[in-house]
Amino acid sequence: MRCFLQAKIHQARLTGTNVEYHGSLAVCPSLLQASGLLPNERVDVYNIDNGNRLTTYIIEGDTGEIALNGAAALKGAVGERIIVASYAWLTNQEMREHTPRVVLVNENNEIREVKG
C-alpha cells in the first residue's frame, strides 16, 4: 500500500485561534461536506504565510470558520492562509482509480471550485 492525498481545502483563511481550547481545527460545515472530511479525522495543516506545518484533527465549526485551537493556535494568526490535507493508504488497484477531492476557496472561505 502507498499513501495518497485524499482531500484538500486549499487557501482557506484563518478566522480564529484559541490556545485555551483542548485542540483541533474547526472547519466550516459546507467545506467539510464539499471535501468529504469528517469530524475527528486526522489532517495536516500547512500555513502558506509562515511555513508552519502541524497535524491535528477536525471539529465542525461555524459557517465560514477555519480556526486553530489548543497548541496549534500558536502556529497561525487570523487572516493567514492554510491548506488542510488528509491522506489515505491505497492498494495498487485503488491507486489506479483514485482522484483526490480538492476544494478551492476564496478569501471569505466560500467554495470557488471543487475538483475530483
Short mmCIF file of C-alpha atoms in Angstrom, two decimals:
data_model
loop_
_atom_site.label_atom_id
_atom_site.label_comp_id
_atom_site.label_asym_id
_atom_site.label_seq_id
_atom_site.Cartn_x
_atom_site.Cartn_y
_atom_site.Cartn_z
CA MET A 1 0.00 0.00 0.00
CA ARG A 2 1.01 3.60 -0.60
CA CYS A 3 -0.21 6.87 0.89
CA PHE A 4 -2.03 9.37 -1.38
CA LEU A 5 -3.79 12.71 -0.96
CA GLN A 6 -7.43 12.00 -0.14
CA ALA A 7 -8.86 15.51 0.29
CA LYS A 8 -7.64 19.09 0.45
CA ILE A 9 -9.06 22.51 1.29
CA HIS A 10 -6.78 24.99 -0.46
CA GLN A 11 -6.01 28.55 0.72
CA ALA A 12 -8.58 28.79 3.48
CA ARG A 13 -8.16 31.87 5.69
CA LEU A 14 -7.84 31.51 9.44
CA THR A 15 -10.78 33.21 11.12
CA GLY A 16 -9.74 32.44 14.68
CA THR A 17 -7.23 30.95 17.10
CA ASN A 18 -7.87 29.77 20.66
CA VAL A 19 -4.92 28.47 22.69
CA GLU A 20 -7.19 27.59 25.64
CA TYR A 21 -9.27 25.10 23.62
CA HIS A 22 -8.31 21.43 24.05
CA GLY A 23 -7.01 21.18 20.50
CA SER A 24 -8.22 20.74 16.93
CA LEU A 25 -9.05 22.57 13.73
CA ALA A 26 -12.58 23.98 13.46
CA VAL A 27 -13.82 23.81 9.85
CA CYS A 28 -16.94 25.31 8.26
CA PRO A 29 -19.68 22.67 7.68
CA SER A 30 -20.00 23.43 3.95
CA LEU A 31 -16.25 22.91 3.48
CA LEU A 32 -16.44 19.61 5.34
CA GLN A 33 -19.26 18.46 3.09
CA ALA A 34 -17.55 19.58 -0.12
CA SER A 35 -14.21 18.00 0.81
CA GLY A 36 -15.57 14.81 2.34
CA LEU A 37 -13.54 15.45 5.50
CA LEU A 38 -15.15 14.29 8.74
CA PRO A 39 -15.10 15.45 12.37
CA ASN A 40 -12.29 13.74 14.32
CA GLU A 41 -10.41 12.92 11.10
CA ARG A 42 -6.65 13.42 11.27
CA VAL A 43 -5.40 16.20 8.99
CA ASP A 44 -2.21 18.04 8.22
CA VAL A 45 -2.33 21.83 8.19
CA TYR A 46 0.17 23.80 6.11
CA ASN A 47 0.41 27.53 6.80
CA ILE A 48 1.10 29.19 3.44
CA ASP A 49 2.08 32.52 5.00
CA ASN A 50 4.60 31.39 7.63
CA GLY A 51 5.60 27.86 6.60
CA ASN A 52 4.41 26.16 9.81
CA ARG A 53 3.09 22.63 9.48
CA LEU A 54 1.15 20.59 12.01
CA THR A 55 -1.04 17.55 12.44
CA THR A 56 -4.35 17.75 14.29
CA TYR A 57 -7.96 16.61 13.93
CA ILE A 58 -11.12 18.28 12.66
CA ILE A 59 -14.14 19.51 14.56
CA GLU A 60 -17.17 21.05 12.89
CA GLY A 61 -17.03 24.83 13.13
CA ASP A 62 -19.47 27.60 12.35
CA THR A 63 -20.29 28.86 8.85
CA GLY A 64 -17.14 30.34 7.29
CA GLU A 65 -14.98 29.33 10.25
CA ILE A 66 -11.45 27.97 10.00
CA ALA A 67 -9.87 28.12 13.46
CA LEU A 68 -6.75 26.65 15.03
CA ASN A 69 -7.26 25.56 18.64
CA GLY A 70 -5.04 24.43 21.50
CA ALA A 71 -1.28 24.38 20.91
CA ALA A 72 -1.94 24.54 17.15
CA ALA A 73 -3.24 28.10 17.66
CA LEU A 74 0.38 29.18 18.12
CA LYS A 75 1.15 28.13 14.53
CA GLY A 76 -1.04 30.72 12.79
CA ALA A 77 -2.75 34.09 13.01
CA VAL A 78 -6.15 35.33 11.88
CA GLY A 79 -6.08 36.14 8.18
CA GLU A 80 -3.25 33.75 7.28
CA ARG A 81 -3.83 31.22 4.51
CA ILE A 82 -3.68 27.49 5.16
CA ILE A 83 -4.03 24.21 3.33
CA VAL A 84 -5.86 21.37 5.09
CA ALA A 85 -4.98 17.91 3.76
CA SER A 86 -5.91 14.33 4.57
CA TYR A 87 -4.30 11.20 3.18
CA ALA A 88 -5.37 7.60 2.60
CA TRP A 89 -3.49 4.34 2.23
CA LEU A 90 -4.43 2.69 -1.08
CA THR A 91 -3.86 -0.69 -2.65
CA ASN A 92 -2.41 -0.98 -6.17
CA GLN A 93 -5.92 -1.38 -7.57
CA GLU A 94 -7.28 1.64 -5.66
CA MET A 95 -4.33 3.81 -6.80
CA ARG A 96 -5.30 3.46 -10.45
CA GLU A 97 -8.81 4.74 -9.84
CA HIS A 98 -8.16 7.29 -7.10
CA THR A 99 -8.85 11.00 -7.54
CA PRO A 100 -8.47 13.29 -4.53
CA ARG A 101 -11.15 15.86 -3.74
CA VAL A 102 -9.74 19.41 -3.81
CA VAL A 103 -11.81 22.35 -2.58
CA LEU A 104 -10.61 25.79 -3.66
CA VAL A 105 -11.93 28.68 -1.58
CA ASN A 106 -11.98 32.46 -1.83
CA GLU A 107 -10.78 34.96 0.80
CA ASN A 108 -14.07 34.52 2.72
CA ASN A 109 -13.73 30.71 2.87
CA GLU A 110 -16.53 30.31 0.33
CA ILE A 111 -16.25 27.50 -2.18
CA ARG A 112 -14.88 28.67 -5.54
CA GLU A 113 -14.43 25.26 -7.13
CA VAL A 114 -14.43 21.56 -6.23
CA LYS A 115 -12.19 19.20 -8.20
CA GLY A 116 -12.30 15.43 -8.07
#
